[in-house]
Amino acid sequence: MKSPKKFSRIIAGTMTWGSWGKQLSKSEMVSLMNHCLEAGITTFDHADIYGGYGNEEEFGNAFAESGIARKDIQLISKCGIQYMCDARDNKVKHYNYATDYIIWSAERSLEKLTTEYLDLFLLHRPSPLLDPEPVAKAIEQLLSSGKIKSFGVSNFTPSQIAMLETAIPVQANQVECSLTADGVMYDGTLDDCISRKRMAMAWSPLGSYFREDNEKTKRIREVLLPLKKKYNASEDQLILAWLMKHPAHIHPVVGTSNANRLEDSMKAVNVEMELEDWFLLLEASQGHKVP
């Protein structure tokens, strides 16, 4: 299996574009898609459950009228979570990774997104009942038919990926990672991405910095203050630059639906953070010096 094709360094996360967030109209989605492309963001991250299984269709309807060529963007989607909502008759939240369901879910995403293929297709979360063989059977069929170009996972540990790779290669892992949630830098997850050459993606890449006001965020804010002037960059750009300095070549999945913030996020790619500044921020987040 070939490595995933090139994705934009910053990925636009679409979870809040629909009913779970800003409830953008079709014209607003078209405008935001084009704004992303103008800023250099060409990759859009989806999941079947976003918007109560409704976001993909809303995005697809907008994309169909956007005038954007399919070859100019990359689409990522995920499957597996059985969410309790009006769109599904589920009595409990659970995961389904049966062969037929994976294929059906991928084909449903293609239909809703009005596209013939997904650039990357992910298993959304690991299931305690995950069996590699049915997954491999589904993914091999989707790959051979051209309906997906590459396969990966989201929120998987290295051991869970190793289990899955007894049957099918895994090319990407999307996990929670940020300055305020750096666990995957120490538990082997990012080591695994580097050593096995997997594409690493980070959801919630700004972490809790803008959501919480506590001792940790206060310490980070104090360190960021002089760095903003030094790098001529905003707080969010510096936090993203900190993340992107990691040798796993992390792709932040930025979840805002604000056009200006998406454009500003892309500018973080050009911030070359110095080594000691990186560790100053790490120390501020953790509240202690490195060992």
mmCIF file with all atom_site columns, N, CA and C in Angstrom, residues 17-75:
data_model
loop_
_atom_site.group_PDB
_atom_site.id
_atom_site.type_symbol
_atom_site.label_atom_id
_atom_site.label_alt_id
_atom_site.label_comp_id
_atom_site.label_asym_id
_atom_site.label_entity_id
_atom_site.label_seq_id
_atom_site.pdbx_PDB_ins_code
_atom_site.Cartn_x
_atom_site.Cartn_y
_atom_site.Cartn_z
_atom_site.occupancy
_atom_site.B_iso_or_equiv
_atom_site.pdbx_formal_charge
_atom_site.auth_seq_id
_atom_site.auth_comp_id
_atom_site.auth_asym_id
_atom_site.auth_atom_id
_atom_site.pdbx_PDB_model_num
ATOM 1   N N  . TRP A 1 17 ? -19.149 22.825 11.591 1.00 0.00 ? 17 TRP A N  1
ATOM 2   C CA . TRP A 1 17 ? -19.712 23.578 10.474 1.00 0.00 ? 17 TRP A CA 1
ATOM 3   C C  . TRP A 1 17 ? -21.228 23.458 10.423 1.00 0.00 ? 17 TRP A C  1
ATOM 4   N N  . GLY A 1 18 ? -21.761 22.363 10.918 1.00 0.00 ? 18 GLY A N  1
ATOM 5   C CA . GLY A 1 18 ? -23.192 22.106 10.817 1.00 0.00 ? 18 GLY A CA 1
ATOM 6   C C  . GLY A 1 18 ? -23.924 22.259 12.128 1.00 0.00 ? 18 GLY A C  1
ATOM 7   N N  . SER A 1 19 ? -24.817 21.305 12.405 1.00 0.00 ? 19 SER A N  1
ATOM 8   C CA . SER A 1 19 ? -25.731 21.446 13.544 1.00 0.00 ? 19 SER A CA 1
ATOM 9   C C  . SER A 1 19 ? -25.047 21.345 14.897 1.00 0.00 ? 19 SER A C  1
ATOM 10  N N  . TRP A 1 20 ? -23.822 20.797 14.937 1.00 0.00 ? 20 TRP A N  1
ATOM 11  C CA . TRP A 1 20 ? -23.085 20.742 16.202 1.00 0.00 ? 20 TRP A CA 1
ATOM 12  C C  . TRP A 1 20 ? -22.304 22.024 16.474 1.00 0.00 ? 20 TRP A C  1
ATOM 13  N N  . GLY A 1 21 ? -22.520 23.037 15.655 1.00 0.00 ? 21 GLY A N  1
ATOM 14  C CA . GLY A 1 21 ? -21.761 24.270 15.832 1.00 0.00 ? 21 GLY A CA 1
ATOM 15  C C  . GLY A 1 21 ? -22.441 25.473 15.221 1.00 0.00 ? 21 GLY A C  1
ATOM 16  N N  . LYS A 1 22 ? -21.849 26.007 14.173 1.00 0.00 ? 22 LYS A N  1
ATOM 17  C CA . LYS A 1 22 ? -22.274 27.283 13.598 1.00 0.00 ? 22 LYS A CA 1
ATOM 18  C C  . LYS A 1 22 ? -23.476 27.178 12.660 1.00 0.00 ? 22 LYS A C  1
ATOM 19  N N  . GLN A 1 23 ? -23.867 25.964 12.294 1.00 0.00 ? 23 GLN A N  1
ATOM 20  C CA . GLN A 1 23 ? -25.013 25.757 11.406 1.00 0.00 ? 23 GLN A CA 1
ATOM 21  C C  . GLN A 1 23 ? -24.896 26.629 10.148 1.00 0.00 ? 23 GLN A C  1
ATOM 22  N N  . LEU A 1 24 ? -23.767 26.501 9.478  1.00 0.00 ? 24 LEU A N  1
ATOM 23  C CA . LEU A 1 24 ? -23.517 27.303 8.287  1.00 0.00 ? 24 LEU A CA 1
ATOM 24  C C  . LEU A 1 24 ? -24.509 26.952 7.176  1.00 0.00 ? 24 LEU A C  1
ATOM 25  N N  . SER A 1 25 ? -24.931 27.965 6.445  1.00 0.00 ? 25 SER A N  1
ATOM 26  C CA . SER A 1 25 ? -25.790 27.738 5.281  1.00 0.00 ? 25 SER A CA 1
ATOM 27  C C  . SER A 1 25 ? -24.941 27.186 4.138  1.00 0.00 ? 25 SER A C  1
ATOM 28  N N  . LYS A 1 26 ? -25.601 26.740 3.073  1.00 0.00 ? 26 LYS A N  1
ATOM 29  C CA . LYS A 1 26 ? -24.865 26.222 1.929  1.00 0.00 ? 26 LYS A CA 1
ATOM 30  C C  . LYS A 1 26 ? -23.910 27.273 1.359  1.00 0.00 ? 26 LYS A C  1
ATOM 31  N N  . SER A 1 27 ? -24.404 28.489 1.213  1.00 0.00 ? 27 SER A N  1
ATOM 32  C CA . SER A 1 27 ? -23.559 29.545 0.645  1.00 0.00 ? 27 SER A CA 1
ATOM 33  C C  . SER A 1 27 ? -22.391 29.873 1.573  1.00 0.00 ? 27 SER A C  1
ATOM 34  N N  . GLU A 1 28 ? -22.624 29.811 2.876  1.00 0.00 ? 28 GLU A N  1
ATOM 35  C CA . GLU A 1 28 ? -21.538 30.072 3.826  1.00 0.00 ? 28 GLU A CA 1
ATOM 36  C C  . GLU A 1 28 ? -20.482 28.971 3.773  1.00 0.00 ? 28 GLU A C  1
ATOM 37  N N  . MET A 1 29 ? -20.933 27.728 3.584  1.00 0.00 ? 29 MET A N  1
ATOM 38  C CA . MET A 1 29 ? -19.971 26.630 3.447  1.00 0.00 ? 29 MET A CA 1
ATOM 39  C C  . MET A 1 29 ? -19.153 26.781 2.173  1.00 0.00 ? 29 MET A C  1
ATOM 40  N N  . VAL A 1 30 ? -19.803 27.131 1.072  1.00 0.00 ? 30 VAL A N  1
ATOM 41  C CA . VAL A 1 30 ? -19.086 27.345 -0.179 1.00 0.00 ? 30 VAL A CA 1
ATOM 42  C C  . VAL A 1 30 ? -18.028 28.424 0.001  1.00 0.00 ? 30 VAL A C  1
ATOM 43  N N  . SER A 1 31 ? -18.417 29.517 0.645  1.00 0.00 ? 31 SER A N  1
ATOM 44  C CA . SER A 1 31 ? -17.484 30.621 0.877  1.00 0.00 ? 31 SER A CA 1
ATOM 45  C C  . SER A 1 31 ? -16.307 30.170 1.742  1.00 0.00 ? 31 SER A C  1
ATOM 46  N N  . LEU A 1 32 ? -16.591 29.393 2.778  1.00 0.00 ? 32 LEU A N  1
ATOM 47  C CA . LEU A 1 32 ? -15.540 28.949 3.688  1.00 0.00 ? 32 LEU A CA 1
ATOM 48  C C  . LEU A 1 32 ? -14.593 27.966 2.999  1.00 0.00 ? 32 LEU A C  1
ATOM 49  N N  . MET A 1 33 ? -15.140 27.067 2.183  1.00 0.00 ? 33 MET A N  1
ATOM 50  C CA . MET A 1 33 ? -14.286 26.146 1.424  1.00 0.00 ? 33 MET A CA 1
ATOM 51  C C  . MET A 1 33 ? -13.308 26.919 0.542  1.00 0.00 ? 33 MET A C  1
ATOM 52  N N  . ASN A 1 34 ? -13.822 27.888 -0.195 1.00 0.00 ? 34 ASN A N  1
ATOM 53  C CA . ASN A 1 34 ? -12.971 28.664 -1.095 1.00 0.00 ? 34 ASN A CA 1
ATOM 54  C C  . ASN A 1 34 ? -11.959 29.504 -0.324 1.00 0.00 ? 34 ASN A C  1
ATOM 55  N N  . HIS A 1 35 ? -12.370 30.009 0.829  1.00 0.00 ? 35 HIS A N  1
ATOM 56  C CA . HIS A 1 35 ? -11.445 30.773 1.667  1.00 0.00 ? 35 HIS A CA 1
ATOM 57  C C  . HIS A 1 35 ? -10.304 29.867 2.140  1.00 0.00 ? 35 HIS A C  1
ATOM 58  N N  . CYS A 1 36 ? -10.640 28.630 2.510  1.00 0.00 ? 36 CYS A N  1
ATOM 59  C CA . CYS A 1 36 ? -9.610  27.682 2.930  1.00 0.00 ? 36 CYS A CA 1
ATOM 60  C C  . CYS A 1 36 ? -8.596  27.454 1.812  1.00 0.00 ? 36 CYS A C  1
ATOM 61  N N  . LEU A 1 37 ? -9.097  27.230 0.602  1.00 0.00 ? 37 LEU A N  1
ATOM 62  C CA . LEU A 1 37 ? -8.193  26.980 -0.517 1.00 0.00 ? 37 LEU A CA 1
ATOM 63  C C  . LEU A 1 37 ? -7.294  28.183 -0.798 1.00 0.00 ? 37 LEU A C  1
ATOM 64  N N  . GLU A 1 38 ? -7.849  29.374 -0.698 1.00 0.00 ? 38 GLU A N  1
ATOM 65  C CA . GLU A 1 38 ? -7.050  30.577 -0.911 1.00 0.00 ? 38 GLU A CA 1
ATOM 66  C C  . GLU A 1 38 ? -5.941  30.704 0.128  1.00 0.00 ? 38 GLU A C  1
ATOM 67  N N  . ALA A 1 39 ? -6.203  30.189 1.328  1.00 0.00 ? 39 ALA A N  1
ATOM 68  C CA . ALA A 1 39 ? -5.212  30.258 2.407  1.00 0.00 ? 39 ALA A CA 1
ATOM 69  C C  . ALA A 1 39 ? -4.214  29.106 2.349  1.00 0.00 ? 39 ALA A C  1
ATOM 70  N N  . GLY A 1 40 ? -4.464  28.124 1.481  1.00 0.00 ? 40 GLY A N  1
ATOM 71  C CA . GLY A 1 40 ? -3.567  26.985 1.369  1.00 0.00 ? 40 GLY A CA 1
ATOM 72  C C  . GLY A 1 40 ? -4.026  25.759 2.122  1.00 0.00 ? 40 GLY A C  1
ATOM 73  N N  . ILE A 1 41 ? -5.239  25.803 2.675  1.00 0.00 ? 41 ILE A N  1
ATOM 74  C CA . ILE A 1 41 ? -5.809  24.649 3.361  1.00 0.00 ? 41 ILE A CA 1
ATOM 75  C C  . ILE A 1 41 ? -6.648  23.873 2.352  1.00 0.00 ? 41 ILE A C  1
ATOM 76  N N  . THR A 1 42 ? -6.190  22.693 1.990  1.00 0.00 ? 42 THR A N  1
ATOM 77  C CA . THR A 1 42 ? -6.862  21.918 0.953  1.00 0.00 ? 42 THR A CA 1
ATOM 78  C C  . THR A 1 42 ? -7.488  20.629 1.485  1.00 0.00 ? 42 THR A C  1
ATOM 79  N N  . THR A 1 43 ? -7.252  20.309 2.755  1.00 0.00 ? 43 THR A N  1
ATOM 80  C CA . THR A 1 43 ? -7.728  19.059 3.330  1.00 0.00 ? 43 THR A CA 1
ATOM 81  C C  . THR A 1 43 ? -8.860  19.319 4.308  1.00 0.00 ? 43 THR A C  1
ATOM 82  N N  . PHE A 1 44 ? -9.940  18.542 4.176  1.00 0.00 ? 44 PHE A N  1
ATOM 83  C CA . PHE A 1 44 ? -11.123 18.706 5.023  1.00 0.00 ? 44 PHE A CA 1
ATOM 84  C C  . PHE A 1 44 ? -11.400 17.394 5.749  1.00 0.00 ? 44 PHE A C  1
ATOM 85  N N  . ASP A 1 45 ? -11.502 17.488 7.074  1.00 0.00 ? 45 ASP A N  1
ATOM 86  C CA . ASP A 1 45 ? -11.681 16.309 7.923  1.00 0.00 ? 45 ASP A CA 1
ATOM 87  C C  . ASP A 1 45 ? -13.134 16.165 8.341  1.00 0.00 ? 45 ASP A C  1
ATOM 88  N N  . HIS A 1 46 ? -13.696 14.985 8.080  1.00 0.00 ? 46 HIS A N  1
ATOM 89  C CA . HIS A 1 46 ? -15.091 14.671 8.399  1.00 0.00 ? 46 HIS A CA 1
ATOM 90  C C  . HIS A 1 46 ? -15.169 13.422 9.262  1.00 0.00 ? 46 HIS A C  1
ATOM 91  N N  . ALA A 1 47 ? -16.361 13.136 9.743  1.00 0.00 ? 47 ALA A N  1
ATOM 92  C CA . ALA A 1 47 ? -16.715 11.841 10.327 1.00 0.00 ? 47 ALA A CA 1
ATOM 93  C C  . ALA A 1 47 ? -18.191 11.639 10.067 1.00 0.00 ? 47 ALA A C  1
ATOM 94  N N  . ASP A 1 48 ? -18.598 10.390 9.904  1.00 0.00 ? 48 ASP A N  1
ATOM 95  C CA . ASP A 1 48 ? -20.001 10.143 9.595  1.00 0.00 ? 48 ASP A CA 1
ATOM 96  C C  . ASP A 1 48 ? -20.941 10.692 10.663 1.00 0.00 ? 48 ASP A C  1
ATOM 97  N N  . ILE A 1 49 ? -20.510 10.670 11.943 1.00 0.00 ? 49 ILE A N  1
ATOM 98  C CA . ILE A 1 49 ? -21.412 11.074 13.024 1.00 0.00 ? 49 ILE A CA 1
ATOM 99  C C  . ILE A 1 49 ? -21.565 12.578 13.185 1.00 0.00 ? 49 ILE A C  1
ATOM 100 N N  . TYR A 1 50 ? -20.677 13.375 12.592 1.00 0.00 ? 50 TYR A N  1
ATOM 101 C CA . TYR A 1 50 ? -20.729 14.817 12.811 1.00 0.00 ? 50 TYR A CA 1
ATOM 102 C C  . TYR A 1 50 ? -22.098 15.376 12.400 1.00 0.00 ? 50 TYR A C  1
ATOM 103 N N  . GLY A 1 51 ? -22.613 16.217 13.270 1.00 0.00 ? 51 GLY A N  1
ATOM 104 C CA . GLY A 1 51 ? -23.923 16.796 13.016 1.00 0.00 ? 51 GLY A CA 1
ATOM 105 C C  . GLY A 1 51 ? -25.036 15.779 13.090 1.00 0.00 ? 51 GLY A C  1
ATOM 106 N N  . GLY A 1 52 ? -24.856 14.742 13.940 1.00 0.00 ? 52 GLY A N  1
ATOM 107 C CA . GLY A 1 52 ? -25.874 13.689 14.013 1.00 0.00 ? 52 GLY A CA 1
ATOM 108 C C  . GLY A 1 52 ? -26.058 12.994 12.686 1.00 0.00 ? 52 GLY A C  1
ATOM 109 N N  . TYR A 1 53 ? -24.927 12.676 12.044 1.00 0.00 ? 53 TYR A N  1
ATOM 110 C CA . TYR A 1 53 ? -24.886 12.027 10.730 1.00 0.00 ? 53 TYR A CA 1
ATOM 111 C C  . TYR A 1 53 ? -25.399 12.942 9.615  1.00 0.00 ? 53 TYR A C  1
ATOM 112 N N  . GLY A 1 54 ? -25.328 14.262 9.826  1.00 0.00 ? 54 GLY A N  1
ATOM 113 C CA . GLY A 1 54 ? -25.837 15.181 8.814  1.00 0.00 ? 54 GLY A CA 1
ATOM 114 C C  . GLY A 1 54 ? -24.816 16.079 8.153  1.00 0.00 ? 54 GLY A C  1
ATOM 115 N N  . ASN A 1 55 ? -23.637 16.256 8.764  1.00 0.00 ? 55 ASN A N  1
ATOM 116 C CA . ASN A 1 55 ? -22.658 17.199 8.234  1.00 0.00 ? 55 ASN A CA 1
ATOM 117 C C  . ASN A 1 55 ? -22.144 16.849 6.842  1.00 0.00 ? 55 ASN A C  1
ATOM 118 N N  . GLU A 1 56 ? -21.881 15.574 6.612  1.00 0.00 ? 56 GLU A N  1
ATOM 119 C CA . GLU A 1 56 ? -21.317 15.185 5.314  1.00 0.00 ? 56 GLU A CA 1
ATOM 120 C C  . GLU A 1 56 ? -22.230 15.592 4.168  1.00 0.00 ? 56 GLU A C  1
ATOM 121 N N  . GLU A 1 57 ? -23.515 15.390 4.340  1.00 0.00 ? 57 GLU A N  1
ATOM 122 C CA . GLU A 1 57 ? -24.450 15.745 3.273  1.00 0.00 ? 57 GLU A CA 1
ATOM 123 C C  . GLU A 1 57 ? -24.486 17.251 3.054  1.00 0.00 ? 57 GLU A C  1
ATOM 124 N N  . GLU A 1 58 ? -24.464 18.029 4.137  1.00 0.00 ? 58 GLU A N  1
ATOM 125 C CA . GLU A 1 58 ? -24.474 19.485 3.995  1.00 0.00 ? 58 GLU A CA 1
ATOM 126 C C  . GLU A 1 58 ? -23.205 19.971 3.297  1.00 0.00 ? 58 GLU A C  1
ATOM 127 N N  . PHE A 1 59 ? -22.070 19.409 3.683  1.00 0.00 ? 59 PHE A N  1
ATOM 128 C CA . PHE A 1 59 ? -20.811 19.763 3.032  1.00 0.00 ? 59 PHE A CA 1
ATOM 129 C C  . PHE A 1 59 ? -20.842 19.347 1.567  1.00 0.00 ? 59 PHE A C  1
ATOM 130 N N  . GLY A 1 60 ? -21.321 18.130 1.303  1.00 0.00 ? 60 GLY A N  1
ATOM 131 C CA . GLY A 1 60 ? -21.372 17.637 -0.066 1.00 0.00 ? 60 GLY A CA 1
ATOM 132 C C  . GLY A 1 60 ? -22.248 18.474 -0.974 1.00 0.00 ? 60 GLY A C  1
ATOM 133 N N  . ASN A 1 61 ? -23.390 18.907 -0.464 1.00 0.00 ? 61 ASN A N  1
ATOM 134 C CA . ASN A 1 61 ? -24.270 19.770 -1.258 1.00 0.00 ? 61 ASN A CA 1
ATOM 135 C C  . ASN A 1 61 ? -23.586 21.095 -1.588 1.00 0.00 ? 61 ASN A C  1
ATOM 136 N N  . ALA A 1 62 ? -22.842 21.616 -0.622 1.00 0.00 ? 62 ALA A N  1
ATOM 137 C CA . ALA A 1 62 ? -22.115 22.865 -0.859 1.00 0.00 ? 62 ALA A CA 1
ATOM 138 C C  . ALA A 1 62 ? -20.960 22.639 -1.833 1.00 0.00 ? 62 ALA A C  1
ATOM 139 N N  . PHE A 1 63 ? -20.238 21.551 -1.639 1.00 0.00 ? 63 PHE A N  1
ATOM 140 C CA . PHE A 1 63 ? -19.102 21.256 -2.516 1.00 0.00 ? 63 PHE A CA 1
ATOM 141 C C  . PHE A 1 63 ? -19.555 21.098 -3.961 1.00 0.00 ? 63 PHE A C  1
ATOM 142 N N  . ALA A 1 64 ? -20.705 20.484 -4.171 1.00 0.00 ? 64 ALA A N  1
ATOM 143 C CA . ALA A 1 64 ? -21.218 20.265 -5.522 1.00 0.00 ? 64 ALA A CA 1
ATOM 144 C C  . ALA A 1 64 ? -21.484 21.577 -6.251 1.00 0.00 ? 64 ALA A C  1
ATOM 145 N N  . GLU A 1 65 ? -21.734 22.640 -5.502 1.00 0.00 ? 65 GLU A N  1
ATOM 146 C CA . GLU A 1 65 ? -22.012 23.940 -6.112 1.00 0.00 ? 65 GLU A CA 1
ATOM 147 C C  . GLU A 1 65 ? -20.858 24.927 -5.956 1.00 0.00 ? 65 GLU A C  1
ATOM 148 N N  . SER A 1 66 ? -19.734 24.476 -5.427 1.00 0.00 ? 66 SER A N  1
ATOM 149 C CA . SER A 1 66 ? -18.631 25.377 -5.097 1.00 0.00 ? 66 SER A CA 1
ATOM 150 C C  . SER A 1 66 ? -17.754 25.740 -6.283 1.00 0.00 ? 66 SER A C  1
ATOM 151 N N  . GLY A 1 67 ? -17.782 24.897 -7.318 1.00 0.00 ? 67 GLY A N  1
ATOM 152 C CA . GLY A 1 67 ? -16.882 25.129 -8.443 1.00 0.00 ? 67 GLY A CA 1
ATOM 153 C C  . GLY A 1 67 ? -15.468 24.645 -8.186 1.00 0.00 ? 67 GLY A C  1
ATOM 154 N N  . ILE A 1 68 ? -15.242 24.037 -7.032 1.00 0.00 ? 68 ILE A N  1
ATOM 155 C CA . ILE A 1 68 ? -13.917 23.532 -6.680 1.00 0.00 ? 68 ILE A CA 1
ATOM 156 C C  . ILE A 1 68 ? -13.707 22.172 -7.341 1.00 0.00 ? 68 ILE A C  1
ATOM 157 N N  . ALA A 1 69 ? -12.562 21.986 -7.977 1.00 0.00 ? 69 ALA A N  1
ATOM 158 C CA . ALA A 1 69 ? -12.250 20.713 -8.618 1.00 0.00 ? 69 ALA A CA 1
ATOM 159 C C  . ALA A 1 69 ? -11.879 19.689 -7.546 1.00 0.00 ? 69 ALA A C  1
ATOM 160 N N  . ARG A 1 70 ? -12.371 18.471 -7.713 1.00 0.00 ? 70 ARG A N  1
ATOM 161 C CA . ARG A 1 70 ? -12.095 17.422 -6.718 1.00 0.00 ? 70 ARG A CA 1
ATOM 162 C C  . ARG A 1 70 ? -10.597 17.189 -6.548 1.00 0.00 ? 70 ARG A C  1
ATOM 163 N N  . LYS A 1 71 ? -9.824  17.306 -7.614 1.00 0.00 ? 71 LYS A N  1
ATOM 164 C CA . LYS A 1 71 ? -8.390  17.052 -7.542 1.00 0.00 ? 71 LYS A CA 1
ATOM 165 C C  . LYS A 1 71 ? -7.647  18.096 -6.707 1.00 0.00 ? 71 LYS A C  1
ATOM 166 N N  . ASP A 1 72 ? -8.316  19.209 -6.427 1.00 0.00 ? 72 ASP A N  1
ATOM 167 C CA . ASP A 1 72 ? -7.662  20.292 -5.691 1.00 0.00 ? 72 ASP A CA 1
ATOM 168 C C  . ASP A 1 72 ? -7.848  20.193 -4.187 1.00 0.00 ? 72 ASP A C  1
ATOM 169 N N  . ILE A 1 73 ? -8.636  19.216 -3.724 1.00 0.00 ? 73 ILE A N  1
ATOM 170 C CA . ILE A 1 73 ? -8.842  19.066 -2.285 1.00 0.00 ? 73 ILE A CA 1
ATOM 171 C C  . ILE A 1 73 ? -8.639  17.610 -1.875 1.00 0.00 ? 73 ILE A C  1
ATOM 172 N N  . GLN A 1 74 ? -8.500  17.391 -0.579 1.00 0.00 ? 74 GLN A N  1
ATOM 173 C CA . GLN A 1 74 ? -8.426  16.041 -0.018 1.00 0.00 ? 74 GLN A CA 1
ATOM 174 C C  . GLN A 1 74 ? -9.529  15.914 1.034  1.00 0.00 ? 74 GLN A C  1
ATOM 175 N N  . LEU A 1 75 ? -10.221 14.788 0.998  1.00 0.00 ? 75 LEU A N  1
ATOM 176 C CA . LEU A 1 75 ? -11.310 14.532 1.928  1.00 0.00 ? 75 LEU A CA 1
ATOM 177 C C  . LEU A 1 75 ? -10.978 13.337 2.815  1.00 0.00 ? 75 LEU A C  1
#
